[in-house]
Amino acid sequence: MKKPGKTQITVTSTPLRVRERPELESTPYLIATAGVLQNRIFYLPPERVLTLGRSEDSFLQLEDEQVSRRHCLLERKGDTVFLRDLNSTNGTQVNGERIVEVALRDGDRLTVGGSQFTFQVPTTVGGAAPGLSLKSHAYFEQRLEEEIDRAGRFQRSCALLMVFEDQSGREGEQREDLLAIVAKVLRPMDIVGLYGKGQLEVLLPESGPEEARRVAENLATGAPVTLRERLSIGFAAFPSDAQRKEVLIERARRAMIRARSREGMGIEQGGEGKVRRLTLPATRIIFKNEKMLQIAELVQRIAPTGISVLIQGETGVGKEIIAQAIHHNSPRNKEPLISLNCAALPEGLLESELFGHERGAFTGAESAKPGMFEAAHRGTIFLDEVGEMSGRTQVKLLRVLQTHKVMRVGSTQERTADVRVIAATNRNLERAIESGDFREDLFYRLNAITLNIPPLRDRREEIPHLVGVFLEEFAAVYGKRMLELSGDVLELMLQYDWPGNIRELRNCIERAVVLTEGSTILREHLPTKIFQYHQEQRTKVRRKEGGEALTYFSNDAAAEGGLAGNLKQAMDDYERDLIVQALERCSDNQTKAAELLKIPRRTLVSKIRKYGLS
């Protein structure tokens, strides 16, 4: 039974379609984005005073020790909603600032104790359907950034839809139908923006990729057949597809463009598709290669145990990242992970670093120092390049693994070291055992589980994703907008063997980001050795103008000399042919040819002059 004097409010914890409640189309509301009422929506009736607090008589009761019994109140006067703090102990905040009384504006963020709310006012603008609040792109970007920040802090998700309607020949009429359908499908908490002509952008708070696809499908199936065939919808989700606003928009937009290339209506996701993810505190590890998918699954299975792990693979394949994933997903993740490259230190110093030393143990040991095994007590130690360890140090390491006790250099006292050991090497330890360079008993202690990480050349399908991750990383580091690769650059990367593996690819992308002045990474931004490798793999003869044959030398032919001159000539001829083909396909339209080649028109004009094609 409703208490006397207590106003009844409209509360929904499920997606509410505003078309089902016409009286709510112009009613401002609060969305609980964090706290005890998270994901619920509260409509604010007119000419009412609404209290928030722990009291049972409160309009919104917040059972939170940080909230006072009568914490604050909302008062709606006409079209304006006022928020007033009631001398609460911990205060009331709007957009991060403590307030006494303030008139709320659309999009304001309210903080009451551990609860957070977003204030929204439905508006109908620019021909939008009734009940649909159509925002500007600038406002939409601001709200998207705020939602990504909120989702990141509270380990939640959100999604972005890009909806394109082909309006050619039917301007005006069909757009009204699309907006009406969008209004029916979305929740009040969802935000719609106008991205461009015929393009809508939709923010879906508290939604992952599955929910985003469901909304996209509902948009498509709810449209008349004539409109459905003209729709293209792309979507991307935070955090699975991107962690930054610019990247999320770009991936959803690219997905929409891919959807447009389909016959009829298309829906595309701007993410990684079928992948496996390993969790780390500050990064994502995403695998696509079948071998790496198996390794990721094995890592998830062995991480909770204390079993020793040996990681084998070439330099730069990501052995330390795998070790970090094992530690982070284990019960030891509250304690340190300490890493040491065994090849970087001479024998005496390596022993001191691993096991510690007492004062006076050797010249320069002016004070006692605990070793890495002591520092990693109850945690994990990662020994990289363990195959480079001397025989004497191997003996001491074996004893630590057998007894879980460590003895400092210059000491006779043993100390307990409860440590999980993860070792890594780029050497074939079984051959090292045969040659007497590595102890067999230590090998079997270390490799209770062995993970063999394939080189990047054997998992080329992961290169596009890794490139995207590094582009996102270095665009942020160097303060640049999100860059993209021209098609021929990605093709060169996919063909290159990457002897330095992921480390070399990362350095290559960082170099390209620094050198790029525009928004697209071109061939000239790549290291020369990638071109040289490409040409060495293409031993063939092409016909130049006038009938002269041009030979592309293989690696064996390089010894005969003349490779540098021929390589430059070959690259120029290849570039010239591409430009000729592009101009022919575009009927000599330089603007379209430049778009096809993914280079600025100014660059194309310069190269046309260079090769005498004008």
JSON list of N, CA, C and O in Angstrom, two decimals, residues 300-345:
[
{"chain": "A", "resi": 300, "resn": "GLN", "atom": "N", "xyz": [44.90, -20.69, -19.48]},
{"chain": "A", "resi": 300, "resn": "GLN", "atom": "CA", "xyz": [43.77, -20.53, -18.56]},
{"chain": "A", "resi": 300, "resn": "GLN", "atom": "C", "xyz": [43.65, -21.73, -17.62]},
{"chain": "A", "resi": 300, "resn": "GLN", "atom": "O", "xyz": [43.24, -21.59, -16.46]},
{"chain": "A", "resi": 301, "resn": "ARG", "atom": "N", "xyz": [44.01, -22.90, -18.11]},
{"chain": "A", "resi": 301, "resn": "ARG", "atom": "CA", "xyz": [43.88, -24.11, -17.30]},
{"chain": "A", "resi": 301, "resn": "ARG", "atom": "C", "xyz": [45.01, -24.25, -16.28]},
{"chain": "A", "resi": 301, "resn": "ARG", "atom": "O", "xyz": [44.80, -24.73, -15.16]},
{"chain": "A", "resi": 302, "resn": "ILE", "atom": "N", "xyz": [46.23, -23.87, -16.67]},
{"chain": "A", "resi": 302, "resn": "ILE", "atom": "CA", "xyz": [47.37, -24.08, -15.77]},
{"chain": "A", "resi": 302, "resn": "ILE", "atom": "C", "xyz": [47.62, -22.91, -14.83]},
{"chain": "A", "resi": 302, "resn": "ILE", "atom": "O", "xyz": [48.27, -23.07, -13.79]},
{"chain": "A", "resi": 303, "resn": "ALA", "atom": "N", "xyz": [47.07, -21.73, -15.16]},
{"chain": "A", "resi": 303, "resn": "ALA", "atom": "CA", "xyz": [47.35, -20.55, -14.35]},
{"chain": "A", "resi": 303, "resn": "ALA", "atom": "C", "xyz": [46.96, -20.73, -12.88]},
{"chain": "A", "resi": 303, "resn": "ALA", "atom": "O", "xyz": [47.72, -20.35, -11.99]},
{"chain": "A", "resi": 304, "resn": "PRO", "atom": "N", "xyz": [45.78, -21.31, -12.56]},
{"chain": "A", "resi": 304, "resn": "PRO", "atom": "CA", "xyz": [45.40, -21.43, -11.14]},
{"chain": "A", "resi": 304, "resn": "PRO", "atom": "C", "xyz": [46.25, -22.41, -10.35]},
{"chain": "A", "resi": 304, "resn": "PRO", "atom": "O", "xyz": [46.19, -22.44, -9.13]},
{"chain": "A", "resi": 305, "resn": "THR", "atom": "N", "xyz": [47.06, -23.25, -11.02]},
{"chain": "A", "resi": 305, "resn": "THR", "atom": "CA", "xyz": [47.91, -24.22, -10.32]},
{"chain": "A", "resi": 305, "resn": "THR", "atom": "C", "xyz": [49.25, -23.58, -10.01]},
{"chain": "A", "resi": 305, "resn": "THR", "atom": "O", "xyz": [49.53, -22.45, -10.40]},
{"chain": "A", "resi": 306, "resn": "GLY", "atom": "N", "xyz": [50.11, -24.33, -9.33]},
{"chain": "A", "resi": 306, "resn": "GLY", "atom": "CA", "xyz": [51.45, -23.83, -9.04]},
{"chain": "A", "resi": 306, "resn": "GLY", "atom": "C", "xyz": [52.51, -24.48, -9.88]},
{"chain": "A", "resi": 306, "resn": "GLY", "atom": "O", "xyz": [53.71, -24.37, -9.59]},
{"chain": "A", "resi": 307, "resn": "ILE", "atom": "N", "xyz": [52.13, -25.17, -10.94]},
{"chain": "A", "resi": 307, "resn": "ILE", "atom": "CA", "xyz": [53.05, -25.96, -11.72]},
{"chain": "A", "resi": 307, "resn": "ILE", "atom": "C", "xyz": [54.07, -25.07, -12.44]},
{"chain": "A", "resi": 307, "resn": "ILE", "atom": "O", "xyz": [53.76, -23.96, -12.86]},
{"chain": "A", "resi": 308, "resn": "SER", "atom": "N", "xyz": [55.32, -25.56, -12.57]},
{"chain": "A", "resi": 308, "resn": "SER", "atom": "CA", "xyz": [56.36, -24.83, -13.29]},
{"chain": "A", "resi": 308, "resn": "SER", "atom": "C", "xyz": [56.08, -24.89, -14.79]},
{"chain": "A", "resi": 308, "resn": "SER", "atom": "O", "xyz": [55.56, -25.88, -15.31]},
{"chain": "A", "resi": 309, "resn": "VAL", "atom": "N", "xyz": [56.44, -23.81, -15.48]},
{"chain": "A", "resi": 309, "resn": "VAL", "atom": "CA", "xyz": [56.15, -23.69, -16.91]},
{"chain": "A", "resi": 309, "resn": "VAL", "atom": "C", "xyz": [57.41, -23.27, -17.65]},
{"chain": "A", "resi": 309, "resn": "VAL", "atom": "O", "xyz": [58.14, -22.38, -17.20]},
{"chain": "A", "resi": 310, "resn": "LEU", "atom": "N", "xyz": [57.66, -23.93, -18.78]},
{"chain": "A", "resi": 310, "resn": "LEU", "atom": "CA", "xyz": [58.76, -23.54, -19.66]},
{"chain": "A", "resi": 310, "resn": "LEU", "atom": "C", "xyz": [58.16, -23.04, -20.97]},
{"chain": "A", "resi": 310, "resn": "LEU", "atom": "O", "xyz": [57.38, -23.74, -21.62]},
{"chain": "A", "resi": 311, "resn": "ILE", "atom": "N", "xyz": [58.51, -21.81, -21.33]},
{"chain": "A", "resi": 311, "resn": "ILE", "atom": "CA", "xyz": [58.00, -21.20, -22.56]},
{"chain": "A", "resi": 311, "resn": "ILE", "atom": "C", "xyz": [59.13, -21.15, -23.58]},
{"chain": "A", "resi": 311, "resn": "ILE", "atom": "O", "xyz": [60.18, -20.55, -23.32]},
{"chain": "A", "resi": 312, "resn": "GLN", "atom": "N", "xyz": [58.93, -21.77, -24.72]},
{"chain": "A", "resi": 312, "resn": "GLN", "atom": "CA", "xyz": [59.94, -21.82, -25.76]},
{"chain": "A", "resi": 312, "resn": "GLN", "atom": "C", "xyz": [59.46, -21.05, -26.98]},
{"chain": "A", "resi": 312, "resn": "GLN", "atom": "O", "xyz": [58.29, -21.11, -27.35]},
{"chain": "A", "resi": 313, "resn": "GLY", "atom": "N", "xyz": [60.38, -20.35, -27.62]},
{"chain": "A", "resi": 313, "resn": "GLY", "atom": "CA", "xyz": [60.02, -19.60, -28.82]},
{"chain": "A", "resi": 313, "resn": "GLY", "atom": "C", "xyz": [61.12, -18.64, -29.21]},
{"chain": "A", "resi": 313, "resn": "GLY", "atom": "O", "xyz": [62.00, -18.32, -28.40]},
{"chain": "A", "resi": 314, "resn": "GLU", "atom": "N", "xyz": [61.08, -18.17, -30.44]},
{"chain": "A", "resi": 314, "resn": "GLU", "atom": "CA", "xyz": [62.09, -17.25, -30.93]},
{"chain": "A", "resi": 314, "resn": "GLU", "atom": "C", "xyz": [62.03, -15.92, -30.17]},
{"chain": "A", "resi": 314, "resn": "GLU", "atom": "O", "xyz": [61.03, -15.61, -29.51]},
{"chain": "A", "resi": 315, "resn": "THR", "atom": "N", "xyz": [63.09, -15.15, -30.30]},
{"chain": "A", "resi": 315, "resn": "THR", "atom": "CA", "xyz": [63.12, -13.83, -29.69]},
{"chain": "A", "resi": 315, "resn": "THR", "atom": "C", "xyz": [62.00, -12.96, -30.24]},
{"chain": "A", "resi": 315, "resn": "THR", "atom": "O", "xyz": [61.78, -12.91, -31.46]},
{"chain": "A", "resi": 316, "resn": "GLY", "atom": "N", "xyz": [61.25, -12.30, -29.34]},
{"chain": "A", "resi": 316, "resn": "GLY", "atom": "CA", "xyz": [60.23, -11.35, -29.76]},
{"chain": "A", "resi": 316, "resn": "GLY", "atom": "C", "xyz": [58.85, -11.93, -30.00]},
{"chain": "A", "resi": 316, "resn": "GLY", "atom": "O", "xyz": [57.95, -11.21, -30.44]},
{"chain": "A", "resi": 317, "resn": "VAL", "atom": "N", "xyz": [58.62, -13.22, -29.70]},
{"chain": "A", "resi": 317, "resn": "VAL", "atom": "CA", "xyz": [57.31, -13.81, -29.98]},
{"chain": "A", "resi": 317, "resn": "VAL", "atom": "C", "xyz": [56.29, -13.51, -28.89]},
{"chain": "A", "resi": 317, "resn": "VAL", "atom": "O", "xyz": [55.10, -13.77, -29.04]},
{"chain": "A", "resi": 318, "resn": "GLY", "atom": "N", "xyz": [56.75, -12.96, -27.75]},
{"chain": "A", "resi": 318, "resn": "GLY", "atom": "CA", "xyz": [55.81, -12.61, -26.69]},
{"chain": "A", "resi": 318, "resn": "GLY", "atom": "C", "xyz": [55.84, -13.55, -25.51]},
{"chain": "A", "resi": 318, "resn": "GLY", "atom": "O", "xyz": [54.82, -13.74, -24.84]},
{"chain": "A", "resi": 319, "resn": "LYS", "atom": "N", "xyz": [57.01, -14.13, -25.21]},
{"chain": "A", "resi": 319, "resn": "LYS", "atom": "CA", "xyz": [57.10, -15.10, -24.11]},
{"chain": "A", "resi": 319, "resn": "LYS", "atom": "C", "xyz": [56.80, -14.45, -22.76]},
{"chain": "A", "resi": 319, "resn": "LYS", "atom": "O", "xyz": [56.13, -15.02, -21.91]},
{"chain": "A", "resi": 320, "resn": "GLU", "atom": "N", "xyz": [57.29, -13.21, -22.57]},
{"chain": "A", "resi": 320, "resn": "GLU", "atom": "CA", "xyz": [57.06, -12.55, -21.29]},
{"chain": "A", "resi": 320, "resn": "GLU", "atom": "C", "xyz": [55.59, -12.18, -21.11]},
{"chain": "A", "resi": 320, "resn": "GLU", "atom": "O", "xyz": [55.06, -12.22, -19.99]},
{"chain": "A", "resi": 321, "resn": "ILE", "atom": "N", "xyz": [54.90, -11.84, -22.20]},
{"chain": "A", "resi": 321, "resn": "ILE", "atom": "CA", "xyz": [53.46, -11.54, -22.12]},
{"chain": "A", "resi": 321, "resn": "ILE", "atom": "C", "xyz": [52.69, -12.77, -21.66]},
{"chain": "A", "resi": 321, "resn": "ILE", "atom": "O", "xyz": [51.77, -12.68, -20.84]},
{"chain": "A", "resi": 322, "resn": "ILE", "atom": "N", "xyz": [53.08, -13.94, -22.18]},
{"chain": "A", "resi": 322, "resn": "ILE", "atom": "CA", "xyz": [52.44, -15.19, -21.75]},
{"chain": "A", "resi": 322, "resn": "ILE", "atom": "C", "xyz": [52.70, -15.43, -20.27]},
{"chain": "A", "resi": 322, "resn": "ILE", "atom": "O", "xyz": [51.80, -15.83, -19.51]},
{"chain": "A", "resi": 323, "resn": "ALA", "atom": "N", "xyz": [53.94, -15.17, -19.83]},
{"chain": "A", "resi": 323, "resn": "ALA", "atom": "CA", "xyz": [54.25, -15.34, -18.41]},
{"chain": "A", "resi": 323, "resn": "ALA", "atom": "C", "xyz": [53.41, -14.41, -17.55]},
{"chain": "A", "resi": 323, "resn": "ALA", "atom": "O", "xyz": [52.92, -14.80, -16.47]},
{"chain": "A", "resi": 324, "resn": "GLN", "atom": "N", "xyz": [53.24, -13.17, -18.00]},
{"chain": "A", "resi": 324, "resn": "GLN", "atom": "CA", "xyz": [52.41, -12.21, -17.26]},
{"chain": "A", "resi": 324, "resn": "GLN", "atom": "C", "xyz": [50.96, -12.70, -17.18]},
{"chain": "A", "resi": 324, "resn": "GLN", "atom": "O", "xyz": [50.30, -12.55, -16.14]},
{"chain": "A", "resi": 325, "resn": "ALA", "atom": "N", "xyz": [50.47, -13.28, -18.27]},
{"chain": "A", "resi": 325, "resn": "ALA", "atom": "CA", "xyz": [49.09, -13.78, -18.27]},
{"chain": "A", "resi": 325, "resn": "ALA", "atom": "C", "xyz": [48.93, -14.93, -17.28]},
{"chain": "A", "resi": 325, "resn": "ALA", "atom": "O", "xyz": [47.91, -15.02, -16.57]},
{"chain": "A", "resi": 326, "resn": "ILE", "atom": "N", "xyz": [49.91, -15.82, -17.22]},
{"chain": "A", "resi": 326, "resn": "ILE", "atom": "CA", "xyz": [49.85, -16.94, -16.27]},
{"chain": "A", "resi": 326, "resn": "ILE", "atom": "C", "xyz": [49.81, -16.40, -14.84]},
{"chain": "A", "resi": 326, "resn": "ILE", "atom": "O", "xyz": [48.99, -16.83, -14.02]},
{"chain": "A", "resi": 327, "resn": "HIS", "atom": "N", "xyz": [50.69, -15.46, -14.54]},
{"chain": "A", "resi": 327, "resn": "HIS", "atom": "CA", "xyz": [50.73, -14.90, -13.18]},
{"chain": "A", "resi": 327, "resn": "HIS", "atom": "C", "xyz": [49.44, -14.17, -12.84]},
{"chain": "A", "resi": 327, "resn": "HIS", "atom": "O", "xyz": [48.87, -14.36, -11.75]},
{"chain": "A", "resi": 328, "resn": "HIS", "atom": "N", "xyz": [48.96, -13.31, -13.76]},
{"chain": "A", "resi": 328, "resn": "HIS", "atom": "CA", "xyz": [47.79, -12.49, -13.48]},
{"chain": "A", "resi": 328, "resn": "HIS", "atom": "C", "xyz": [46.53, -13.33, -13.26]},
{"chain": "A", "resi": 328, "resn": "HIS", "atom": "O", "xyz": [45.65, -12.95, -12.49]},
{"chain": "A", "resi": 329, "resn": "ASN", "atom": "N", "xyz": [46.46, -14.48, -13.91]},
{"chain": "A", "resi": 329, "resn": "ASN", "atom": "CA", "xyz": [45.29, -15.35, -13.79]},
{"chain": "A", "resi": 329, "resn": "ASN", "atom": "C", "xyz": [45.47, -16.43, -12.73]},
{"chain": "A", "resi": 329, "resn": "ASN", "atom": "O", "xyz": [44.70, -17.39, -12.68]},
{"chain": "A", "resi": 330, "resn": "SER", "atom": "N", "xyz": [46.48, -16.27, -11.88]},
{"chain": "A", "resi": 330, "resn": "SER", "atom": "CA", "xyz": [46.75, -17.26, -10.83]},
{"chain": "A", "resi": 330, "resn": "SER", "atom": "C", "xyz": [46.41, -16.71, -9.46]},
{"chain": "A", "resi": 330, "resn": "SER", "atom": "O", "xyz": [46.23, -15.49, -9.30]},
{"chain": "A", "resi": 331, "resn": "PRO", "atom": "N", "xyz": [46.31, -17.58, -8.44]},
{"chain": "A", "resi": 331, "resn": "PRO", "atom": "CA", "xyz": [46.05, -17.08, -7.07]},
{"chain": "A", "resi": 331, "resn": "PRO", "atom": "C", "xyz": [47.19, -16.23, -6.52]},
{"chain": "A", "resi": 331, "resn": "PRO", "atom": "O", "xyz": [47.02, -15.57, -5.50]},
{"chain": "A", "resi": 332, "resn": "ARG", "atom": "N", "xyz": [48.35, -16.25, -7.18]},
{"chain": "A", "resi": 332, "resn": "ARG", "atom": "CA", "xyz": [49.50, -15.46, -6.72]},
{"chain": "A", "resi": 332, "resn": "ARG", "atom": "C", "xyz": [49.49, -14.03, -7.24]},
{"chain": "A", "resi": 332, "resn": "ARG", "atom": "O", "xyz": [50.47, -13.30, -7.06]},
{"chain": "A", "resi": 333, "resn": "ASN", "atom": "N", "xyz": [48.43, -13.61, -7.92]},
{"chain": "A", "resi": 333, "resn": "ASN", "atom": "CA", "xyz": [48.46, -12.32, -8.61]},
{"chain": "A", "resi": 333, "resn": "ASN", "atom": "C", "xyz": [48.47, -11.12, -7.66]},
{"chain": "A", "resi": 333, "resn": "ASN", "atom": "O", "xyz": [48.69, -9.99, -8.12]},
{"chain": "A", "resi": 334, "resn": "LYS", "atom": "N", "xyz": [48.23, -11.33, -6.37]},
{"chain": "A", "resi": 334, "resn": "LYS", "atom": "CA", "xyz": [48.33, -10.22, -5.42]},
{"chain": "A", "resi": 334, "resn": "LYS", "atom": "C", "xyz": [49.78, -9.96, -5.02]},
{"chain": "A", "resi": 334, "resn": "LYS", "atom": "O", "xyz": [50.09, -8.91, -4.44]},
{"chain": "A", "resi": 335, "resn": "GLU", "atom": "N", "xyz": [50.65, -10.92, -5.31]},
{"chain": "A", "resi": 335, "resn": "GLU", "atom": "CA", "xyz": [52.07, -10.79, -4.99]},
{"chain": "A", "resi": 335, "resn": "GLU", "atom": "C", "xyz": [52.84, -10.48, -6.27]},
{"chain": "A", "resi": 335, "resn": "GLU", "atom": "O", "xyz": [52.30, -10.59, -7.38]},
{"chain": "A", "resi": 336, "resn": "PRO", "atom": "N", "xyz": [54.11, -10.10, -6.14]},
{"chain": "A", "resi": 336, "resn": "PRO", "atom": "CA", "xyz": [54.83, -9.61, -7.33]},
{"chain": "A", "resi": 336, "resn": "PRO", "atom": "C", "xyz": [55.17, -10.70, -8.36]},
{"chain": "A", "resi": 336, "resn": "PRO", "atom": "O", "xyz": [55.34, -11.87, -8.02]},
{"chain": "A", "resi": 337, "resn": "LEU", "atom": "N", "xyz": [55.29, -10.26, -9.61]},
{"chain": "A", "resi": 337, "resn": "LEU", "atom": "CA", "xyz": [55.91, -11.03, -10.68]},
{"chain": "A", "resi": 337, "resn": "LEU", "atom": "C", "xyz": [57.23, -10.34, -10.97]},
{"chain": "A", "resi": 337, "resn": "LEU", "atom": "O", "xyz": [57.27, -9.18, -11.39]},
{"chain": "A", "resi": 338, "resn": "ILE", "atom": "N", "xyz": [58.34, -11.05, -10.73]},
{"chain": "A", "resi": 338, "resn": "ILE", "atom": "CA", "xyz": [59.67, -10.47, -10.92]},
{"chain": "A", "resi": 338, "resn": "ILE", "atom": "C", "xyz": [60.33, -11.16, -12.10]},
{"chain": "A", "resi": 338, "resn": "ILE", "atom": "O", "xyz": [60.38, -12.40, -12.18]},
{"chain": "A", "resi": 339, "resn": "SER", "atom": "N", "xyz": [60.82, -10.34, -13.04]},
{"chain": "A", "resi": 339, "resn": "SER", "atom": "CA", "xyz": [61.42, -10.87, -14.27]},
{"chain": "A", "resi": 339, "resn": "SER", "atom": "C", "xyz": [62.91, -10.59, -14.30]},
{"chain": "A", "resi": 339, "resn": "SER", "atom": "O", "xyz": [63.38, -9.54, -13.85]},
{"chain": "A", "resi": 340, "resn": "LEU", "atom": "N", "xyz": [63.65, -11.53, -14.88]},
{"chain": "A", "resi": 340, "resn": "LEU", "atom": "CA", "xyz": [65.10, -11.38, -15.01]},
{"chain": "A", "resi": 340, "resn": "LEU", "atom": "C", "xyz": [65.56, -12.05, -16.29]},
{"chain": "A", "resi": 340, "resn": "LEU", "atom": "O", "xyz": [65.20, -13.19, -16.57]},
{"chain": "A", "resi": 341, "resn": "ASN", "atom": "N", "xyz": [66.37, -11.33, -17.07]},
{"chain": "A", "resi": 341, "resn": "ASN", "atom": "CA", "xyz": [66.98, -11.89, -18.27]},
{"chain": "A", "resi": 341, "resn": "ASN", "atom": "C", "xyz": [68.32, -12.49, -17.87]},
{"chain": "A", "resi": 341, "resn": "ASN", "atom": "O", "xyz": [69.27, -11.77, -17.56]},
{"chain": "A", "resi": 342, "resn": "CYS", "atom": "N", "xyz": [68.41, -13.80, -17.90]},
{"chain": "A", "resi": 342, "resn": "CYS", "atom": "CA", "xyz": [69.61, -14.49, -17.41]},
{"chain": "A", "resi": 342, "resn": "CYS", "atom": "C", "xyz": [70.81, -14.26, -18.32]},
{"chain": "A", "resi": 342, "resn": "CYS", "atom": "O", "xyz": [71.95, -14.45, -17.89]},
{"chain": "A", "resi": 343, "resn": "ALA", "atom": "N", "xyz": [70.57, -13.88, -19.58]},
{"chain": "A", "resi": 343, "resn": "ALA", "atom": "CA", "xyz": [71.67, -13.65, -20.51]},
{"chain": "A", "resi": 343, "resn": "ALA", "atom": "C", "xyz": [72.27, -12.26, -20.36]},
{"chain": "A", "resi": 343, "resn": "ALA", "atom": "O", "xyz": [73.33, -11.98, -20.94]},
{"chain": "A", "resi": 344, "resn": "ALA", "atom": "N", "xyz": [71.63, -11.41, -19.59]},
{"chain": "A", "resi": 344, "resn": "ALA", "atom": "CA", "xyz": [72.07, -10.01, -19.51]},
{"chain": "A", "resi": 344, "resn": "ALA", "atom": "C", "xyz": [73.12, -9.78, -18.43]},
{"chain": "A", "resi": 344, "resn": "ALA", "atom": "O", "xyz": [73.71, -8.70, -18.36]},
{"chain": "A", "resi": 345, "resn": "LEU", "atom": "N", "xyz": [73.37, -10.78, -17.56]},
{"chain": "A", "resi": 345, "resn": "LEU", "atom": "CA", "xyz": [74.28, -10.60, -16.43]},
{"chain": "A", "resi": 345, "resn": "LEU", "atom": "C", "xyz": [75.37, -11.67, -16.43]},
{"chain": "A", "resi": 345, "resn": "LEU", "atom": "O", "xyz": [75.11, -12.82, -16.79]}
]
